[in-house]
Coordinates of C-alpha atoms in Angstrom, one line a residue:
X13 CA 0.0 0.0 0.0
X14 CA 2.9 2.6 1.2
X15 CA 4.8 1.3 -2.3
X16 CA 1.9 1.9 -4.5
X17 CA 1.1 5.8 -2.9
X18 CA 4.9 6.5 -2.9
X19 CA 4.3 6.0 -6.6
X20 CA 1.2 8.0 -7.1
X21 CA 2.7 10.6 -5.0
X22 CA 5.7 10.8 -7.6
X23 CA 3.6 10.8 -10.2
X24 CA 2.1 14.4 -8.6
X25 CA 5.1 16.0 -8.5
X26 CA 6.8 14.9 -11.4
X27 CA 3.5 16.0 -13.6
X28 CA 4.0 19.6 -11.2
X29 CA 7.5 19.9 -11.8
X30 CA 6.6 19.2 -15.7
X31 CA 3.8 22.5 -15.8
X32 CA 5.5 24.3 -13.8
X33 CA 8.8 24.4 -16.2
X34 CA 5.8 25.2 -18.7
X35 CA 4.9 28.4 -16.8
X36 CA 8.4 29.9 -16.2
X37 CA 10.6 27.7 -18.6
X38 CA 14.6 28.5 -17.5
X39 CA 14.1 31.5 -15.0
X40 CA 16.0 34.4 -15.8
X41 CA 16.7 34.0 -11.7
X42 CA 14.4 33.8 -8.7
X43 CA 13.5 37.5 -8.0
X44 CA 9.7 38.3 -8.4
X45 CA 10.8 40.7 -11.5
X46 CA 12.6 37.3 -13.2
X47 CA 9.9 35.0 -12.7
X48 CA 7.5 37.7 -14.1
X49 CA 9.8 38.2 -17.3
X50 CA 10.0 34.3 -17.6
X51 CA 6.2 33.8 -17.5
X52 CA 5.7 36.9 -20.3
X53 CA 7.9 34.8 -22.0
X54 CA 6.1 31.7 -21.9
X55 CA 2.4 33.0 -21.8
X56 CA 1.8 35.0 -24.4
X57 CA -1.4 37.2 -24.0
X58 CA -4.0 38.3 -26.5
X59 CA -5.2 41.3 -28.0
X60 CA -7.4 42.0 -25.6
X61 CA -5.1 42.0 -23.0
X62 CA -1.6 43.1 -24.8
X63 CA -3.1 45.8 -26.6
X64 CA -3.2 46.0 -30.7
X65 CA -5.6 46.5 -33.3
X66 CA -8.3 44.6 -34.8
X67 CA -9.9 44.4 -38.1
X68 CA -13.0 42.7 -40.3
X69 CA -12.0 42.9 -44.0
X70 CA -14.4 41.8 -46.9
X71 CA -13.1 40.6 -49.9
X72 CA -14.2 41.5 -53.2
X73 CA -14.7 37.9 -54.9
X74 CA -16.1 39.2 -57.7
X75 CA -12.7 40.5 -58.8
X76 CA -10.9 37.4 -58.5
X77 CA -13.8 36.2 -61.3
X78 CA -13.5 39.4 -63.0
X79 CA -9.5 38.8 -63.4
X80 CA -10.0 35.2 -64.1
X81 CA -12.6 36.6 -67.0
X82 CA -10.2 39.0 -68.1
X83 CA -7.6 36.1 -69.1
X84 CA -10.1 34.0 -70.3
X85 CA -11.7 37.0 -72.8
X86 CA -7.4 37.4 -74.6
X87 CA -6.8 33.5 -75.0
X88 CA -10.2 33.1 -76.5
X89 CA -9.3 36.1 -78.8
X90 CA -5.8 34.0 -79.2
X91 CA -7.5 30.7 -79.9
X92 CA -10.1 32.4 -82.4
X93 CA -7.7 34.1 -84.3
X94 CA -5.4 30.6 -84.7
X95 CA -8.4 28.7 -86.0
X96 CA -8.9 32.1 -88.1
X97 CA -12.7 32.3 -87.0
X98 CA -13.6 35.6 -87.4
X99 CA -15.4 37.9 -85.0
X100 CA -16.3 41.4 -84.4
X101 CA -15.6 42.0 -80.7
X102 CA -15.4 39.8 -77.5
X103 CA -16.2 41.8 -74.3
X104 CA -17.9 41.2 -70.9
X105 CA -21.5 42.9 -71.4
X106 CA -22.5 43.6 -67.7
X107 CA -20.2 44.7 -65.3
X108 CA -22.8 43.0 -62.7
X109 CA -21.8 40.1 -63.8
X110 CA -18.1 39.4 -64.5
X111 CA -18.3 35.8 -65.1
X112 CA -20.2 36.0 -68.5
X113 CA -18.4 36.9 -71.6
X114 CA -20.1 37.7 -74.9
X115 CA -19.0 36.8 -78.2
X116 CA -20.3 38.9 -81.5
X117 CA -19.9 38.7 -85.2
X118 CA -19.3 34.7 -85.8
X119 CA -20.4 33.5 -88.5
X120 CA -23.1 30.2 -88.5
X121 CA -20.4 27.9 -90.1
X122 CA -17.5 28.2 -87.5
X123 CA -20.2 27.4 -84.9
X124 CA -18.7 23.8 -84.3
X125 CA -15.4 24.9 -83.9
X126 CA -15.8 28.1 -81.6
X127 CA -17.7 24.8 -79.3
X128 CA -14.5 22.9 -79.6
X129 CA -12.5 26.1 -78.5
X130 CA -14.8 26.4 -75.4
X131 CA -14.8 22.3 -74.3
X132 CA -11.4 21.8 -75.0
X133 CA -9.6 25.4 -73.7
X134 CA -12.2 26.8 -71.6
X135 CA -13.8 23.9 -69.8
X136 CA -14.9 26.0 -66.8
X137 CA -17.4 27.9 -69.0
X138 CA -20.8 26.7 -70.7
X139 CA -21.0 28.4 -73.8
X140 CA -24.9 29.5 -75.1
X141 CA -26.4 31.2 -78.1
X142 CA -28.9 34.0 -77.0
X143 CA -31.9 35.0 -79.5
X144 CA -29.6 37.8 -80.7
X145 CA -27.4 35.7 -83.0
X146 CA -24.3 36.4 -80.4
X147 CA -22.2 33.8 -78.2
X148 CA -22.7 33.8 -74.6
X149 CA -20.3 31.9 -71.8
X150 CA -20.7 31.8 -68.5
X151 CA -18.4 30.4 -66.0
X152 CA -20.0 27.2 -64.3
X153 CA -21.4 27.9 -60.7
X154 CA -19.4 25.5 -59.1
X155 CA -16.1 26.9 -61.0
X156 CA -17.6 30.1 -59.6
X157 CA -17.8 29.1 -56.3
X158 CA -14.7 27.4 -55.7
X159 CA -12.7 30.3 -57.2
X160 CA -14.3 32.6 -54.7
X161 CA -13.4 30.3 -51.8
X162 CA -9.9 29.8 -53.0
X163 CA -9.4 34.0 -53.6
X164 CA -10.2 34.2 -49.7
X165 CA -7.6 31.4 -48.6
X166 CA -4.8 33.3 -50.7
X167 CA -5.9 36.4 -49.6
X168 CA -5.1 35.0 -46.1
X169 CA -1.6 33.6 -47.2
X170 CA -1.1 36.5 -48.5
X171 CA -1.6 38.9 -45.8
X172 CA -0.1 36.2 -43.5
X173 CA 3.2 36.6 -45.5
X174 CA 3.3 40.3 -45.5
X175 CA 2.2 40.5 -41.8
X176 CA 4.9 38.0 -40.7
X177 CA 7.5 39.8 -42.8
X178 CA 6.8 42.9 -40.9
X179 CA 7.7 41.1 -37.6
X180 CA 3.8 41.0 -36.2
X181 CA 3.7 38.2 -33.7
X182 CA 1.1 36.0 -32.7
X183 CA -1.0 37.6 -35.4
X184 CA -4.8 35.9 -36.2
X185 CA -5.8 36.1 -39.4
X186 CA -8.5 33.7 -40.5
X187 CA -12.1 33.5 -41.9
X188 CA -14.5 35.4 -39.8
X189 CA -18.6 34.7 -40.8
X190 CA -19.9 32.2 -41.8
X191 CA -20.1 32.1 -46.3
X192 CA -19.8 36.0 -46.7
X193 CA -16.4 35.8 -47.5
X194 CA -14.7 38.2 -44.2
X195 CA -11.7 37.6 -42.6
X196 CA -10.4 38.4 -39.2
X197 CA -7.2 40.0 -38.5
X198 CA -6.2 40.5 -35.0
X199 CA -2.5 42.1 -34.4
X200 CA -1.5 42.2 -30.9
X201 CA 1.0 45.5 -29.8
X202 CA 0.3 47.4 -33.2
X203 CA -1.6 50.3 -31.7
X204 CA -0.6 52.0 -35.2
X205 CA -2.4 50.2 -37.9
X206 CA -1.9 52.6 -41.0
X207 CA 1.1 51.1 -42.5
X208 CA 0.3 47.6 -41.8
X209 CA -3.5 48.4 -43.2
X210 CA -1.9 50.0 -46.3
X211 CA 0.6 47.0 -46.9
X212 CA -2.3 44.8 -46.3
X213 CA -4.9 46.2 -48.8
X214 CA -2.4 46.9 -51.6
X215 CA -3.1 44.3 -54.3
X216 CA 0.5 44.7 -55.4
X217 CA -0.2 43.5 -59.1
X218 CA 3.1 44.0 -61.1
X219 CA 2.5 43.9 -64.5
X220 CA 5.2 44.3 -67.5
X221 CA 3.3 45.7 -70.4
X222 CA 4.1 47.8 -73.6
X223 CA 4.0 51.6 -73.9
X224 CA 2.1 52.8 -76.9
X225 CA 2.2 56.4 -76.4
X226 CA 2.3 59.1 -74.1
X227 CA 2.5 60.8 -71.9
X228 CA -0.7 63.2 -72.2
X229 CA -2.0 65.9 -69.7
X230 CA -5.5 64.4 -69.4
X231 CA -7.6 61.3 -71.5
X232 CA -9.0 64.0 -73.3
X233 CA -5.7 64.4 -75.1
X234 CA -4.7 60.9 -75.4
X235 CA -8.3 60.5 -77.1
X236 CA -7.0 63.7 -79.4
X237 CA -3.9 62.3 -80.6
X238 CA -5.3 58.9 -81.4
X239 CA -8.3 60.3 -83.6
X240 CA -11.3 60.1 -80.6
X241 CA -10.8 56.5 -80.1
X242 CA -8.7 53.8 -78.2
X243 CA -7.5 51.3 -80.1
X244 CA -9.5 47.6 -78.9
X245 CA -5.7 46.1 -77.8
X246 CA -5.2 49.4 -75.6
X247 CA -6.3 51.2 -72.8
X248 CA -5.8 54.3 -71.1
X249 CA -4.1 54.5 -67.7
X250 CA -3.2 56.9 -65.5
X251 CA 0.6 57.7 -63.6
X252 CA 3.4 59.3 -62.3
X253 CA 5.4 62.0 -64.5
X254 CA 8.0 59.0 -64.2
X255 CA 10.9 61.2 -65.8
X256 CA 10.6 63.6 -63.3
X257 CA 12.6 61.6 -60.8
X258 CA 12.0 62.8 -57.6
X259 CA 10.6 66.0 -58.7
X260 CA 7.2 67.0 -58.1
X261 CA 5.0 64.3 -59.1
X262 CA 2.3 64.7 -62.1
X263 CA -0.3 62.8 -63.3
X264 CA 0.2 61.7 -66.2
X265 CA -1.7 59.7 -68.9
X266 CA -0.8 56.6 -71.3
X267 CA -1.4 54.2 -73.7
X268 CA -0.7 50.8 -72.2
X269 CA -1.1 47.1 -74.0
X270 CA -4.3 45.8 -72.8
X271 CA -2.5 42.6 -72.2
X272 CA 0.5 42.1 -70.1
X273 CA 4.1 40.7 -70.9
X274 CA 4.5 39.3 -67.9
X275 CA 2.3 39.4 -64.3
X276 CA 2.3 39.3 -60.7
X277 CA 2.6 35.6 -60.2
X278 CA 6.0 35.9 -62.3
X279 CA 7.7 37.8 -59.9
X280 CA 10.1 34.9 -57.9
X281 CA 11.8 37.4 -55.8
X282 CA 11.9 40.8 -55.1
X283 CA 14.7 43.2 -53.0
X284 CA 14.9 46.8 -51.4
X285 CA 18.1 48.0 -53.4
X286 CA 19.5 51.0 -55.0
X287 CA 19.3 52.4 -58.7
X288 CA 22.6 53.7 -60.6
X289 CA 22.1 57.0 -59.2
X290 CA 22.0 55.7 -55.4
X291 CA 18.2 56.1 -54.4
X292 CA 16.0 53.3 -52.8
X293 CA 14.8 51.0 -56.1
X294 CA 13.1 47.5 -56.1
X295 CA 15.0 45.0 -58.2
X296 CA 12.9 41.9 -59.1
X297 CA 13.6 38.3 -60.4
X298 CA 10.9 36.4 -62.5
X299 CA 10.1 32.7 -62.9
X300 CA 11.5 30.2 -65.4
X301 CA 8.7 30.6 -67.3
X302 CA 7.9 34.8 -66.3
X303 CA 11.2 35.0 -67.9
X304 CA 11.4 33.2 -70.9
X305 CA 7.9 35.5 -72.1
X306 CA 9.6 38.5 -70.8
X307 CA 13.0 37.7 -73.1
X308 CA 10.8 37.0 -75.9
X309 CA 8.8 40.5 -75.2
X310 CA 11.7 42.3 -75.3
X311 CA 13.5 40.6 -77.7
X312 CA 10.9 41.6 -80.2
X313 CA 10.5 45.2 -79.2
X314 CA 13.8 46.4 -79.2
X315 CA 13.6 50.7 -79.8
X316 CA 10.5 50.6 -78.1
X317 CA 9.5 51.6 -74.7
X318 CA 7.8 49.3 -72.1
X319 CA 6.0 50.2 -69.0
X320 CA 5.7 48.7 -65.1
X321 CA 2.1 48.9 -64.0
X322 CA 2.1 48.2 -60.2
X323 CA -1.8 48.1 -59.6
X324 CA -3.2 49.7 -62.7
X325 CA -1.3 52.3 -62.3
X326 CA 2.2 53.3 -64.5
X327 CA 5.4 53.6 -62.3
X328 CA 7.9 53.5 -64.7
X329 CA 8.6 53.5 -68.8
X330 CA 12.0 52.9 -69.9
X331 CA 13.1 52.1 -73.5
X332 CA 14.2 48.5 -74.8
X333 CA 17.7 48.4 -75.3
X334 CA 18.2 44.9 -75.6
X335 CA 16.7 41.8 -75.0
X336 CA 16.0 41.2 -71.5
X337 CA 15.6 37.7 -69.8
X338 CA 14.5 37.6 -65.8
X339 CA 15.2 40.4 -64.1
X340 CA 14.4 44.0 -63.4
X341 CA 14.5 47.3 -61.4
X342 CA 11.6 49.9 -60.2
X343 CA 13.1 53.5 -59.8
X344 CA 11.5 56.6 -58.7
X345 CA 10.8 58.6 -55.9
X346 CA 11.0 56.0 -53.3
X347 CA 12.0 56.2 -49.5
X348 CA 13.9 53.1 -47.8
X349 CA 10.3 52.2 -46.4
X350 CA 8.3 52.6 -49.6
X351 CA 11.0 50.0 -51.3
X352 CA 11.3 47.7 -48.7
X353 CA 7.5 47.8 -48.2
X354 CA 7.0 47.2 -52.0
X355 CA 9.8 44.3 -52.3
X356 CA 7.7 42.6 -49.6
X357 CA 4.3 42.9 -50.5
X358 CA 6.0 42.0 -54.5
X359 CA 7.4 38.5 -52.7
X360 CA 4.2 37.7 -50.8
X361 CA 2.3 37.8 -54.1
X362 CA -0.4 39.6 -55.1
X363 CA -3.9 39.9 -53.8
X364 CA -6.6 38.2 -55.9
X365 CA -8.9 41.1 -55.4
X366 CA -9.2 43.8 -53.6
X367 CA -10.7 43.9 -49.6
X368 CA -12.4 46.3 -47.8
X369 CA -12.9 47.4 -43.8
X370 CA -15.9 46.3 -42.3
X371 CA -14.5 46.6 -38.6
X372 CA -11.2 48.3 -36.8
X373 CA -10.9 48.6 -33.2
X374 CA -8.0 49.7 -31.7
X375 CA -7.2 48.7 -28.3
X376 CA -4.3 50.5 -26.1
X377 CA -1.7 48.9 -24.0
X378 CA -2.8 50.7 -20.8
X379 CA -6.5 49.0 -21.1
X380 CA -4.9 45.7 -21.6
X381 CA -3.1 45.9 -18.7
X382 CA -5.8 47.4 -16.4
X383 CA -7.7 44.2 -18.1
X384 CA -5.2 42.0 -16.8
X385 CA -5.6 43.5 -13.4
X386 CA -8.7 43.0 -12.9
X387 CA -8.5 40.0 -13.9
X388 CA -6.1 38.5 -11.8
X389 CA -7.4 40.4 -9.0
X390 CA -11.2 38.3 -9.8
X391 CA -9.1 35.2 -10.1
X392 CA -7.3 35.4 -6.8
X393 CA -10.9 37.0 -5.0
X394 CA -12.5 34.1 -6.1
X395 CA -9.5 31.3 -5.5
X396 CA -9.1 32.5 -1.7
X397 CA -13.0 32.5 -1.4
X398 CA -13.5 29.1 -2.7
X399 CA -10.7 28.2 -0.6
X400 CA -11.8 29.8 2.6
X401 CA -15.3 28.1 2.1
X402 CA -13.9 24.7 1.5
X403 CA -11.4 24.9 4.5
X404 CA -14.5 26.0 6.7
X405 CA -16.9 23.4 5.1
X406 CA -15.1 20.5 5.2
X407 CA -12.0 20.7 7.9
X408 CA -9.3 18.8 7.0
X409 CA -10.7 17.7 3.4
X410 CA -11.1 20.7 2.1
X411 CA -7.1 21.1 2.5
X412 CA -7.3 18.4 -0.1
X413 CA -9.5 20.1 -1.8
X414 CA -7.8 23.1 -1.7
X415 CA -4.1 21.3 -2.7
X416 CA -5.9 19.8 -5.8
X417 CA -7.4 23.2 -6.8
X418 CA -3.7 24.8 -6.7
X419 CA -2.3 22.1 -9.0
X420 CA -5.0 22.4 -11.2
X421 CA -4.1 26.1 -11.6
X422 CA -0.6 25.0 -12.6
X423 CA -1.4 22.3 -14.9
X424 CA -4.0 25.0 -17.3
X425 CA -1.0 27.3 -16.7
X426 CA 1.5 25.0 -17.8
X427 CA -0.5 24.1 -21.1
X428 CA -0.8 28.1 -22.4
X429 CA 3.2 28.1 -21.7
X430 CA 4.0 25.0 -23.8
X431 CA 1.5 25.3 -26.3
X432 CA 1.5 29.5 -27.0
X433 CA 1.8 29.4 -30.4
X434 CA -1.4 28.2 -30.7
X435 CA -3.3 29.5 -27.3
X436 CA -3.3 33.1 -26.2
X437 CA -4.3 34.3 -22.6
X438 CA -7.1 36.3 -23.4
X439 CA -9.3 38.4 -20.6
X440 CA -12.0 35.5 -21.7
X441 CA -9.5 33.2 -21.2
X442 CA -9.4 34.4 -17.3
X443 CA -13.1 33.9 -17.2
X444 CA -12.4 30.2 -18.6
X445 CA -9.8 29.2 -15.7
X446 CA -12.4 31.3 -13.2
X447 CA -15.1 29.1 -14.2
X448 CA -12.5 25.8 -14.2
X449 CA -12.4 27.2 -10.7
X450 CA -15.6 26.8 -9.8
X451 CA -15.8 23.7 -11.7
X452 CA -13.0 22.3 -9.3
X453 CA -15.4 22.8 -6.6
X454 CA -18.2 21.6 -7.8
X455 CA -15.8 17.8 -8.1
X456 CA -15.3 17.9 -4.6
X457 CA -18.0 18.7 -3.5
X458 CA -19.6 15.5 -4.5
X459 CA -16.9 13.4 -3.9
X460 CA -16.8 14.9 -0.4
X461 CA -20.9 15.0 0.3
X462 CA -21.0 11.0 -0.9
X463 CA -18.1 10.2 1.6
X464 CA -20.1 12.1 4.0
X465 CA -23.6 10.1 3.0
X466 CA -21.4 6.9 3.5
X467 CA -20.0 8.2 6.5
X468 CA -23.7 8.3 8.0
X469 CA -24.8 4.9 7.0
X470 CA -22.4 3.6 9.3
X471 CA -19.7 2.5 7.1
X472 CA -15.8 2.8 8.1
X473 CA -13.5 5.8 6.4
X474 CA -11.4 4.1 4.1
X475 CA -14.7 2.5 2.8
X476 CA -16.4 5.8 2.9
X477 CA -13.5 6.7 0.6
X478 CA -13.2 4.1 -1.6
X479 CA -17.0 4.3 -2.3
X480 CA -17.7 8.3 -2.4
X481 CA -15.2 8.2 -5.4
X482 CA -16.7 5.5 -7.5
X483 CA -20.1 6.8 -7.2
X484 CA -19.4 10.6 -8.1
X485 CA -16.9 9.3 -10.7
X486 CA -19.5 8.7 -13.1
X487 CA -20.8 12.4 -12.3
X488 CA -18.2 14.4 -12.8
X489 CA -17.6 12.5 -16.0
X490 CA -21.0 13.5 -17.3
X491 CA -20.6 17.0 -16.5
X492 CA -17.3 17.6 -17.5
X493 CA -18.1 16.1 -21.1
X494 CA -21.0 17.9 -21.7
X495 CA -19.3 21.2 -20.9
X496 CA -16.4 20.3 -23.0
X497 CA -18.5 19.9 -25.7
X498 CA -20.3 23.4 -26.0
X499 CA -16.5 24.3 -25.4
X500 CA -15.0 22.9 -28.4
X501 CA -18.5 24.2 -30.5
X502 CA -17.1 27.4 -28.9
X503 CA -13.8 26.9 -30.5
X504 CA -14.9 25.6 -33.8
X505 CA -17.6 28.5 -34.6
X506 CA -15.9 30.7 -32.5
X507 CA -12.8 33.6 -32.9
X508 CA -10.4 35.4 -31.4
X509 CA -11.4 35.7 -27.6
X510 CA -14.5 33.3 -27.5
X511 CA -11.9 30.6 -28.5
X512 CA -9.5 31.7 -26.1
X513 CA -12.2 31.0 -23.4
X514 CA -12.8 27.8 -25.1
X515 CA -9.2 26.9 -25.0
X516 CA -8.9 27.5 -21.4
X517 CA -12.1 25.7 -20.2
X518 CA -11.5 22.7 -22.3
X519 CA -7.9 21.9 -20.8
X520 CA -9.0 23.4 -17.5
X521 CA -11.6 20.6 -17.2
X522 CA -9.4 17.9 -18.4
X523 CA -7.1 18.9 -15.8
X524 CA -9.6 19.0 -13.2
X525 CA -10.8 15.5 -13.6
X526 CA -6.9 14.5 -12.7
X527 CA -6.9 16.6 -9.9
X528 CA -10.4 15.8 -8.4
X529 CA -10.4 12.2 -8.7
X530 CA -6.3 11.2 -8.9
X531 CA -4.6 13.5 -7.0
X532 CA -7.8 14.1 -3.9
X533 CA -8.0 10.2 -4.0
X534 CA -4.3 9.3 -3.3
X535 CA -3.9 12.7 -0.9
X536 CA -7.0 10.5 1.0
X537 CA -4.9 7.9 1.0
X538 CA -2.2 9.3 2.3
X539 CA -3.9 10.4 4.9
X540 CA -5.5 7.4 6.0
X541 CA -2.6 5.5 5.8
X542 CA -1.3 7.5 9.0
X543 CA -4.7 6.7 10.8
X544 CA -5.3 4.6 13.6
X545 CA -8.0 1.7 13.2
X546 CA -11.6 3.8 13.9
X547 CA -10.0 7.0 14.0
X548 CA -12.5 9.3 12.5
X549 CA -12.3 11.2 9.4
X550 CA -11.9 15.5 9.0
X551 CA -14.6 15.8 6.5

């Protein structure tokens, strides 16, 4: 008997010792300002309680279908024009609806092939032939639907990538709502979210495409040198007087290539660096394949000038030299911060579509830390209540009690330390190991009332024992599963601090079911072992 609760008792202590390294990992030293260093260390808090900002962005879908439109309108003009099927324009009628594209001006007989065209290189669209005489296609719903999901979980990597490059830690970003395509973004100790907002909502498209003409003051007089009209492979778009340099910007106007040389999801690389004159540049690498188009681009434009378009608008024009394989510089009137902002959101890759704020709530240091006050101070209120009560209510076993409730505290402790990458202290969190509290309690209390019950019906202490724990065992079983269900529904349809409170209770009452039925049993046992036969029972 002595062997087996020498063992148990080692057992306690070792699984102590274990959380307890958890909570303060290698002390800086054993002052009160050391220990408190080593828990900051461990425990990480969460925004609520660290301070930071906290954002709801919406993503514009339909632009990821607009984009994905976009390509599919130039290869089918591509395709079309190698099976020499003639037409009079291709365009997207309703800007309402960017997944349809409309086709005018084929004749009846190259009907069979313009199907072929559609099954074999567009199979995502079903292709249609209105009363009008026209072609319509229309992108398949379930094309539709997944390319809308699948532009929110890059537009999460992405912002991810750009957030972790800018040293954020413990940053949540994740899908907030339930289908209305949101995402949450919760940055704990940014109290200043302009930057980080501006490098999170820049789409950072970098496009390669030729310069036609230009610049002009306005449209008006790009329309006036090319005869009222813009020619269908064109369009007009707006920019910095690039050979300014520095100077005081302009806006400019010019003709840009409807289609681009090479895109965004070419870029392999991108670096802060300087240009030959010694001011902050971005120099960028493309892909194997980025750069092969981009040699053959500029291979076959030598003498003529090409233009970077970093989100629809024109950065730079420069004249073709000489051929040009996979790399390339963006001058102009950078800072250091503008170029290394723009080489990082460049690496990250570009947003799909554009997002918008629903929701930003900043929240200051100073109220996290008054949070955190009054939160400890409601955790140890209610710890040396409880434990007041107990010690009154039940004499000698509510020291038990009171033991199991303390290594309870250090076990939920012990968890946020090892595992704080993944759970936050949040000020619902305190709530969480308040309630696990109470839930302690609630253990013991039936253990200790059926002891009691077999107390009165005459039988002896260690039977009293033996039997108060197997008939409350199935008890607190029940009730600690059921709560730990709503927890983990918590969790799973939860964000932010509601999980953080479900993170806390869960573990808390896993913890508790160790410490109310293992740890109060063998501390029983212990302490009958040191009773005489018939010697009565502090309960």
């Amino acid at each position: 008997m002595k062997k087996n609760l020498t063992t148990k008792t080692l057992v306690i202590i070792a699984i102590m010792l274990f959380f307890l390294f958890g909570i303060f990992g290698v002390p800086r030293g054993i002052t009160p300002q050391a220990l408190k260093a080593s828990l900051a260390d461990r425990i990480h808090l969460g925004l609520d309680l660290k301070g930071g900002t906290h954002l709801i962005l919406q993503v514009m879908v339909n632009d990821a279908i607009s984009s994905s439109s976009d390509a599919a309108v130039e290869r089918l003009k591509d395709e079309m024009g190698s099976s020499k099927i003639s037409f009079s324009e291709v365009t997207k009628p309703d800007p309402n609806q960017p997944d349809r594209i409309q086709i005018k001006g084929v004749l009846p007989d190259a009907s069979t092939e313009l199907h072929r065209i559609v099954d074999e290189k567009l199979p995502e669209y079903d292709l249609t032939t209105p009363a009008d005489g026209s072609y319509l296609l229309a992108m398949k719903p379930s094309v539709m639907t997944d390319r809308k999901n699948r532009a929110v979980t890059q537009t999460i990597d992405t912002i991810r990538s750009r957030v972790d490059a800018l040293g954020i830690g413990e940053a949540v970003i994740e899908e907030h709502g339930l289908g209305d395509y949101q995402i949450l973004v919760q940055l704990p100790g940014v109290d200043d979210p302009t930057r980080v907002k501006e490098i999170m909502q820049s789409t950072a498209m970098l496009e390669i495409r030729q310069e036609k003409g230009g610049p002009f003051n306005s449209e008006q007089d790009a329309l006036t040198a090319n005869s009222g009209t813009i020619p269908a492979d064109s369009v007009l778009m707006h920019g910095s007087n690039v050979a300014a340099r520095g100077e005081a910007s302009q806006d400019q106007v010019y003709l840009i290539s409807r289609s681009a040389a090479v895109g965004g999801t070419d870029i392999r690389d991108a670096q802060p660096g300087r240009d030959e004159t010694g001011r902050p540049s971005v120099t960028f690498i493309l892909t194997g394949e980025g750069g092969k188009r981009f040699a053959s681009f500029t291979g076959s434009h030598i003498g003529e000038n090409l233009a970077i378009v970093l989100d629809n608008k024109v950065r730079e024009v420069a004249v073709i030299k000489s051929q040009i394989s996979d790399s390339g510089q963006i001058a102009g009137a950078f800072t250091d911060q503008q170029a290394h902002d723009l080489s990082t959101m460049l690496r990250s890759g570009a947003l799909p579509a554009s997002i918008h704020y629903l929701e930003e709530r900043t929240v200051g240091p100073s109220l996290g830390a008054e949070s955190i006050r009054q939160g400890i101070t409601a955790s140890i209120i209610g710890m040396a209540a409880v434990m007041i009560f107990m010690f009154v209510y039940y004499r000698g076993a509510g020291i038990n009690a009171n033991l199991a409730l303390m290594l309870n505290l250090i076990i939920l402790l012990g968890f946020l330390g090892y595992f704080h990458e993944y759970a936050t202290l949040t000020l619902p969190g305190i709530a969480g190991v308040i309630l696990t509290i109470g839930m302690g309690v609630d253990s013991n209390v039936l253990i200790f009332e059926r002891i009691r019950e077999e107390l009165r019906n005459g039988k002896s202490a260690a039977s009293a024992v033996d039997q108060g724990f197997a008939k409350a065992w199935l008890t607190i079983v029940d009730t600690h599963v059921t709560t730990i269900v709503s927890a983990v529904i918590l969790f799973l349809f939860g964000s932010g601090p509601v999980r953080g409170f479900a993170v806390t209770l869960t573990f808390g009452l896993l913890a508790n079911i160790f410490t109310a039925v293992y740890v109060s049993r063998v501390i029983f046992d212990s302490a009958l072992a040191r009773k005489g036969r018939g010697e009565a029972l502090s309960i």
